[in-house]
Structures are given as structure tokens and as C-alpha cells.
Amino acid sequence: MIRLYLILLTFFLFLSGCAHRIDQQTALYANWKDQLSQQSNWQVEGKMAFISSQERQSANLNWQQKEELNQLILTTFIGTRVLALKQSAEGAELEYDDQVFYDQNASALLHRLTGFTIPLENAEHWLKGTATDESLQVDELGRAKSITWQDIDGSQWDISYGDYQQHAGFWLPKKLTLKHRDIKIKIQLYEWHFN
């Protein structure tokens, strides 16, 4: 009988240790928003839908930032690459339709060649939900609910945050909607990675 109690005790201690370990991994940093805004090496995977009065397109996305290099890769649902857009201090490079194109402004380059518009400069701030502005509305946990974002060309985007996920000590956006005139961009983010 004592042996059974020892086995059960060991089993419950093991389970409580596992539960404690999981809690530590998902526990939020006390200043999670400040620490998240300082993360300069990250990657996120998800889906993006472009909706306008003329058309509707969707793709899988892989968005990465390594220090000053920002890269957005869009693929079809079967994995075929649609485009790869890179932005660095030197300028923007777009691989599209088996060709490579260059410009200083990534958003302008994307719009010129594909017709799609998205505010790419300083995108890590609105994408991570760490943007600060007078228009920022937050929920009771300090997470962004909505913001009016102005891109480098002065165009205003209304960005709303629909859902969050807790990962690596941060609250991270899971669903976002961007609106500018008749353009709507829906983004659903699945997996965040930080280096």
C-alpha cells in the first residue's frame, strides 16, 4: 500500500512540476509592451486578404524582421511564392513574376507592380500592436484595440485588433483589419517566433 502511495505522490509531483513549467513559459512580463516594442528580430506566419471594390486576393504570409531588414513573403495556399519584398536602409527589393525590382519605398514598389497597398514602413509597430499615437485605443489589459496609422506618404489607415494570443511573455496580435478608403486588409497571425 505504501508503494502505491509513493507512486501516486511521485506522479502528482511530476504533474505539478510540468504545470509549473508551463505557467512560467506563458507568464507575461510585467512590462511586456515595452519589451515587445524592443524586439527587433522576429518572424510571424499567417494569412493575409486584400479586399477592394475591384478584387479580392488572399495569400499565406511569412513576415520577418532581422534588425534593419524587413521581409514579407506571400505564397499561395499550395506553397507557390507570389512575391518576396525586402526593405532595408538601402531601399526596397521586390521579387515578383520571376523578376527583381528596386525602389526606395517598399509600399510604393508593391503598389506600382501589384496594385496592392499596405503601410510597410515601420510596420513592426502596428503589426506587433506596440504603436503609440494619440488615436490609440487600448483594452483593460493595455492591448491595442484600434489606432489610426499614418504611413510615410501621409495616407491614413484605420487599424483594429480583433484578437490576441499570449506567447513568449507577450500579448501578440492574432487578428487585425486595416482600412484605407475602399481598401481592406485582413491579417490573421498564427505563429510568432523571437530570436
C-alpha atoms as a printed R data frame, in Angstrom:
    type eleno elety resid chain resno       x      y       z
1   ATOM     1    CA   MET     A     1   0.000  0.000   0.000
2   ATOM     2    CA   ILE     A     2   2.839  2.392   0.854
3   ATOM     3    CA   ARG     A     3   4.356  1.659  -2.549
4   ATOM     4    CA   LEU     A     4   1.100  2.719  -4.268
5   ATOM     5    CA   TYR     A     5   1.069  5.989  -2.276
6   ATOM     6    CA   LEU     A     6   4.686  6.671  -3.243
7   ATOM     7    CA   ILE     A     7   3.904  6.052  -6.912
8   ATOM     8    CA   LEU     A     8   0.854  8.342  -6.762
9   ATOM     9    CA   LEU     A     9   2.813 11.016  -4.882
10  ATOM    10    CA   THR     A    10   5.624 10.869  -7.446
11  ATOM    11    CA   PHE     A    11   3.088 11.068 -10.280
12  ATOM    12    CA   PHE     A    12   1.342 14.136  -8.788
13  ATOM    13    CA   LEU     A    13   4.671 15.853  -8.078
14  ATOM    14    CA   PHE     A    14   5.645 15.242 -11.703
15  ATOM    15    CA   LEU     A    15   2.350 16.711 -12.941
16  ATOM    16    CA   SER     A    16   2.614 19.758 -10.693
17  ATOM    17    CA   GLY     A    17   6.186 20.313 -11.902
18  ATOM    18    CA   CYS     A    18   5.018 20.176 -15.534
19  ATOM    19    CA   ALA     A    19   2.150 22.550 -14.813
20  ATOM    20    CA   HIS     A    20   4.522 24.963 -13.079
21  ATOM    21    CA   ARG     A    21   6.927 24.853 -16.018
22  ATOM    22    CA   ILE     A    22   4.119 25.640 -18.492
23  ATOM    23    CA   ASP     A    23   2.939 28.576 -16.348
24  ATOM    24    CA   GLN     A    24   6.433 30.080 -16.357
25  ATOM    25    CA   GLN     A    25   6.649 29.885 -20.158
26  ATOM    26    CA   THR     A    26   3.305 31.599 -20.701
27  ATOM    27    CA   ALA     A    27   3.569 34.126 -17.846
28  ATOM    28    CA   LEU     A    28   3.535 37.720 -19.065
29  ATOM    29    CA   TYR     A    29   6.432 40.071 -18.499
30  ATOM    30    CA   ALA     A    30   5.436 42.845 -16.111
31  ATOM    31    CA   ASN     A    31   6.391 45.394 -18.792
32  ATOM    32    CA   TRP     A    32   5.506 43.164 -21.779
33  ATOM    33    CA   LYS     A    33   4.608 46.042 -24.116
34  ATOM    34    CA   ASP     A    34   7.950 47.841 -23.662
35  ATOM    35    CA   GLN     A    35   9.900 44.608 -24.091
36  ATOM    36    CA   LEU     A    36   7.861 43.652 -27.161
37  ATOM    37    CA   SER     A    37   8.475 47.025 -28.811
38  ATOM    38    CA   GLN     A    38  12.238 46.461 -28.358
39  ATOM    39    CA   GLN     A    39  12.188 43.071 -30.117
40  ATOM    40    CA   SER     A    40  13.998 43.682 -33.416
41  ATOM    41    CA   ASN     A    41  14.386 40.035 -34.502
42  ATOM    42    CA   TRP     A    42  11.088 38.249 -35.044
43  ATOM    43    CA   GLN     A    43   9.095 36.175 -37.513
44  ATOM    44    CA   VAL     A    44   5.357 35.591 -37.859
45  ATOM    45    CA   GLU     A    45   3.310 33.309 -40.099
46  ATOM    46    CA   GLY     A    46  -0.331 33.662 -41.058
47  ATOM    47    CA   LYS     A    47  -2.754 34.697 -43.789
48  ATOM    48    CA   MET     A    48  -3.500 37.994 -45.479
49  ATOM    49    CA   ALA     A    49  -6.552 39.000 -47.544
50  ATOM    50    CA   PHE     A    50  -6.652 42.117 -49.770
51  ATOM    51    CA   ILE     A    51 -10.192 43.314 -50.400
52  ATOM    52    CA   SER     A    52 -11.159 46.251 -52.619
53  ATOM    53    CA   SER     A    53 -14.177 47.209 -54.709
54  ATOM    54    CA   GLN     A    54 -12.473 45.678 -57.784
55  ATOM    55    CA   GLU     A    55 -10.979 42.460 -56.434
56  ATOM    56    CA   ARG     A    56 -10.269 40.130 -53.571
57  ATOM    57    CA   GLN     A    57  -6.986 38.216 -53.143
58  ATOM    58    CA   SER     A    58  -5.606 36.133 -50.293
59  ATOM    59    CA   ALA     A    59  -2.267 34.515 -49.538
60  ATOM    60    CA   ASN     A    60  -0.213 32.924 -46.800
61  ATOM    61    CA   LEU     A    61   2.315 35.269 -45.275
62  ATOM    62    CA   ASN     A    62   5.719 34.905 -43.690
63  ATOM    63    CA   TRP     A    63   6.894 38.227 -42.264
64  ATOM    64    CA   GLN     A    64  10.363 38.556 -40.764
65  ATOM    65    CA   GLN     A    65  12.462 41.290 -39.281
66  ATOM    66    CA   LYS     A    66  16.170 40.985 -38.501
67  ATOM    67    CA   GLU     A    67  17.465 44.270 -37.112
68  ATOM    68    CA   GLU     A    68  17.085 46.710 -40.055
69  ATOM    69    CA   LEU     A    69  15.981 44.139 -42.661
70  ATOM    70    CA   ASN     A    70  12.231 43.606 -43.036
71  ATOM    71    CA   GLN     A    71  11.000 40.861 -45.381
72  ATOM    72    CA   LEU     A    72   7.474 39.885 -46.390
73  ATOM    73    CA   ILE     A    73   6.907 36.682 -48.370
74  ATOM    74    CA   LEU     A    74   3.464 35.851 -49.754
75  ATOM    75    CA   THR     A    75   2.642 32.372 -51.050
76  ATOM    76    CA   THR     A    76  -0.420 30.634 -52.444
77  ATOM    77    CA   PHE     A    77  -2.231 28.022 -50.397
78  ATOM    78    CA   ILE     A    78  -0.231 25.283 -52.154
79  ATOM    79    CA   GLY     A    79   3.070 26.998 -51.314
80  ATOM    80    CA   THR     A    80   3.929 28.721 -54.609
81  ATOM    81    CA   ARG     A    81   5.703 32.020 -53.979
82  ATOM    82    CA   VAL     A    82   3.686 35.033 -55.125
83  ATOM    83    CA   LEU     A    83   6.234 37.670 -54.098
84  ATOM    84    CA   ALA     A    84   9.105 38.429 -51.748
85  ATOM    85    CA   LEU     A    85   9.517 42.026 -50.615
86  ATOM    86    CA   LYS     A    86  12.578 43.228 -48.689
87  ATOM    87    CA   GLN     A    87  13.095 46.646 -47.114
88  ATOM    88    CA   SER     A    88  16.392 47.809 -45.632
89  ATOM    89    CA   ALA     A    89  18.217 51.108 -45.112
90  ATOM    90    CA   GLU     A    90  19.494 50.819 -48.707
91  ATOM    91    CA   GLY     A    91  15.967 50.585 -50.183
92  ATOM    92    CA   ALA     A    92  13.379 48.044 -51.258
93  ATOM    93    CA   GLU     A    93  13.642 44.939 -53.434
94  ATOM    94    CA   LEU     A    94  10.669 43.024 -54.810
95  ATOM    95    CA   GLU     A    95  10.854 39.569 -56.399
96  ATOM    96    CA   TYR     A    96   7.682 39.298 -58.448
97  ATOM    97    CA   ASP     A    97   6.712 37.486 -61.645
98  ATOM    98    CA   ASP     A    98  10.229 35.958 -61.977
99  ATOM    99    CA   GLN     A    99  11.852 39.397 -61.966
100 ATOM   100    CA   VAL     A   100  13.516 41.628 -59.365
101 ATOM   101    CA   PHE     A   101  12.550 45.297 -58.986
102 ATOM   102    CA   TYR     A   102  14.038 48.085 -56.852
103 ATOM   103    CA   ASP     A   103  12.828 51.333 -55.262
104 ATOM   104    CA   GLN     A   104  13.476 53.383 -52.130
105 ATOM   105    CA   ASN     A   105   9.926 52.870 -50.822
106 ATOM   106    CA   ALA     A   106   8.619 49.320 -50.322
107 ATOM   107    CA   SER     A   107   4.942 50.349 -50.240
108 ATOM   108    CA   ALA     A   108   5.257 52.345 -53.474
109 ATOM   109    CA   LEU     A   109   7.121 49.486 -55.167
110 ATOM   110    CA   LEU     A   110   4.476 46.962 -54.134
111 ATOM   111    CA   HIS     A   111   1.635 49.225 -55.292
112 ATOM   112    CA   ARG     A   112   3.290 50.037 -58.624
113 ATOM   113    CA   LEU     A   113   3.820 46.388 -59.570
114 ATOM   114    CA   THR     A   114   0.858 44.608 -57.991
115 ATOM   115    CA   GLY     A   115  -1.772 47.276 -57.397
116 ATOM   116    CA   PHE     A   116  -1.918 46.384 -53.688
117 ATOM   117    CA   THR     A   117  -1.318 48.960 -50.985
118 ATOM   118    CA   ILE     A   118  -0.114 48.228 -47.451
119 ATOM   119    CA   PRO     A   119   1.757 50.503 -44.991
120 ATOM   120    CA   LEU     A   120   5.102 48.681 -44.817
121 ATOM   121    CA   GLU     A   121   7.395 51.364 -43.379
122 ATOM   122    CA   ASN     A   122   7.674 50.878 -39.602
123 ATOM   123    CA   ALA     A   123   5.103 48.083 -39.932
124 ATOM   124    CA   GLU     A   124   6.555 46.216 -36.961
125 ATOM   125    CA   HIS     A   125   4.901 48.770 -34.652
126 ATOM   126    CA   TRP     A   126   1.337 48.275 -35.850
127 ATOM   127    CA   LEU     A   127   1.854 44.568 -36.590
128 ATOM   128    CA   LYS     A   128   3.030 43.823 -33.037
129 ATOM   129    CA   GLY     A   129   0.414 46.174 -31.556
130 ATOM   130    CA   THR     A   130   3.061 48.412 -29.955
131 ATOM   131    CA   ALA     A   131   2.379 51.600 -31.939
132 ATOM   132    CA   THR     A   132   1.866 54.758 -29.908
133 ATOM   133    CA   ASP     A   133  -0.279 57.622 -31.101
134 ATOM   134    CA   GLU     A   134  -2.972 59.956 -29.750
135 ATOM   135    CA   SER     A   135  -5.562 57.880 -31.634
136 ATOM   136    CA   LEU     A   136  -4.562 54.629 -29.882
137 ATOM   137    CA   GLN     A   137  -7.412 52.893 -28.021
138 ATOM   138    CA   VAL     A   138  -6.480 50.071 -25.620
139 ATOM   139    CA   ASP     A   139  -8.440 47.429 -23.725
140 ATOM   140    CA   GLU     A   140  -8.343 46.793 -19.964
141 ATOM   141    CA   LEU     A   141  -5.095 44.781 -20.365
142 ATOM   142    CA   GLY     A   142  -3.297 47.576 -22.225
143 ATOM   143    CA   ARG     A   143  -3.537 45.830 -25.602
144 ATOM   144    CA   ALA     A   144  -4.207 47.911 -28.707
145 ATOM   145    CA   LYS     A   145  -7.842 47.837 -29.858
146 ATOM   146    CA   SER     A   146  -7.603 50.435 -32.628
147 ATOM   147    CA   ILE     A   147  -5.297 53.109 -33.997
148 ATOM   148    CA   THR     A   148  -5.180 55.498 -36.936
149 ATOM   149    CA   TRP     A   149  -1.805 54.845 -38.565
150 ATOM   150    CA   GLN     A   150  -0.189 57.281 -40.977
151 ATOM   151    CA   ASP     A   151   2.227 55.808 -43.497
152 ATOM   152    CA   ILE     A   152   5.274 57.532 -44.954
153 ATOM   153    CA   ASP     A   153   3.206 59.031 -47.798
154 ATOM   154    CA   GLY     A   154   0.702 60.562 -45.381
155 ATOM   155    CA   SER     A   155  -2.092 58.070 -46.105
156 ATOM   156    CA   GLN     A   156  -4.174 57.210 -43.051
157 ATOM   157    CA   TRP     A   157  -5.065 53.653 -42.150
158 ATOM   158    CA   ASP     A   158  -7.634 52.647 -39.544
159 ATOM   159    CA   ILE     A   159  -6.280 49.530 -37.846
160 ATOM   160    CA   SER     A   160  -8.394 47.416 -35.498
161 ATOM   161    CA   TYR     A   161  -7.215 44.446 -33.451
162 ATOM   162    CA   GLY     A   162  -9.728 41.615 -33.149
163 ATOM   163    CA   ASP     A   163  -7.948 39.032 -31.051
164 ATOM   164    CA   TYR     A   164  -4.687 38.339 -29.188
165 ATOM   165    CA   GLN     A   165  -2.611 35.350 -28.191
166 ATOM   166    CA   GLN     A   166  -0.230 35.039 -25.266
167 ATOM   167    CA   HIS     A   167   3.236 33.817 -26.266
168 ATOM   168    CA   ALA     A   168   6.838 34.211 -25.031
169 ATOM   169    CA   GLY     A   169   5.738 36.584 -22.239
170 ATOM   170    CA   PHE     A   170   3.873 38.944 -24.584
171 ATOM   171    CA   TRP     A   171   0.342 39.643 -25.767
172 ATOM   172    CA   LEU     A   172   0.602 39.303 -29.565
173 ATOM   173    CA   PRO     A   173  -1.999 40.272 -32.171
174 ATOM   174    CA   LYS     A   174  -3.812 37.370 -33.762
175 ATOM   175    CA   LYS     A   175  -6.345 39.201 -35.984
176 ATOM   176    CA   LEU     A   176  -6.006 42.667 -37.493
177 ATOM   177    CA   THR     A   177  -8.020 44.663 -40.006
178 ATOM   178    CA   LEU     A   178  -6.552 47.623 -41.892
179 ATOM   179    CA   LYS     A   179  -8.795 50.066 -43.803
180 ATOM   180    CA   HIS     A   180  -7.839 52.875 -46.174
181 ATOM   181    CA   ARG     A   181 -10.501 54.356 -48.458
182 ATOM   182    CA   ASP     A   182 -12.030 51.366 -50.285
183 ATOM   183    CA   ILE     A   183  -9.154 49.019 -49.360
184 ATOM   184    CA   LYS     A   184  -9.484 46.496 -46.544
185 ATOM   185    CA   ILE     A   185  -6.677 44.158 -45.481
186 ATOM   186    CA   LYS     A   186  -7.439 41.315 -43.095
187 ATOM   187    CA   ILE     A   187  -4.492 39.648 -41.381
188 ATOM   188    CA   GLN     A   188  -4.617 36.502 -39.294
189 ATOM   189    CA   LEU     A   189  -1.399 35.616 -37.458
190 ATOM   190    CA   TYR     A   190  -0.709 32.089 -36.232
191 ATOM   191    CA   GLU     A   191   2.866 31.645 -35.061
192 ATOM   192    CA   TRP     A   192   5.266 34.222 -33.665
193 ATOM   193    CA   HIS     A   193   8.987 33.497 -33.198
194 ATOM   194    CA   PHE     A   194  11.572 35.704 -31.460
195 ATOM   195    CA   ASN     A   195  15.375 35.389 -31.649
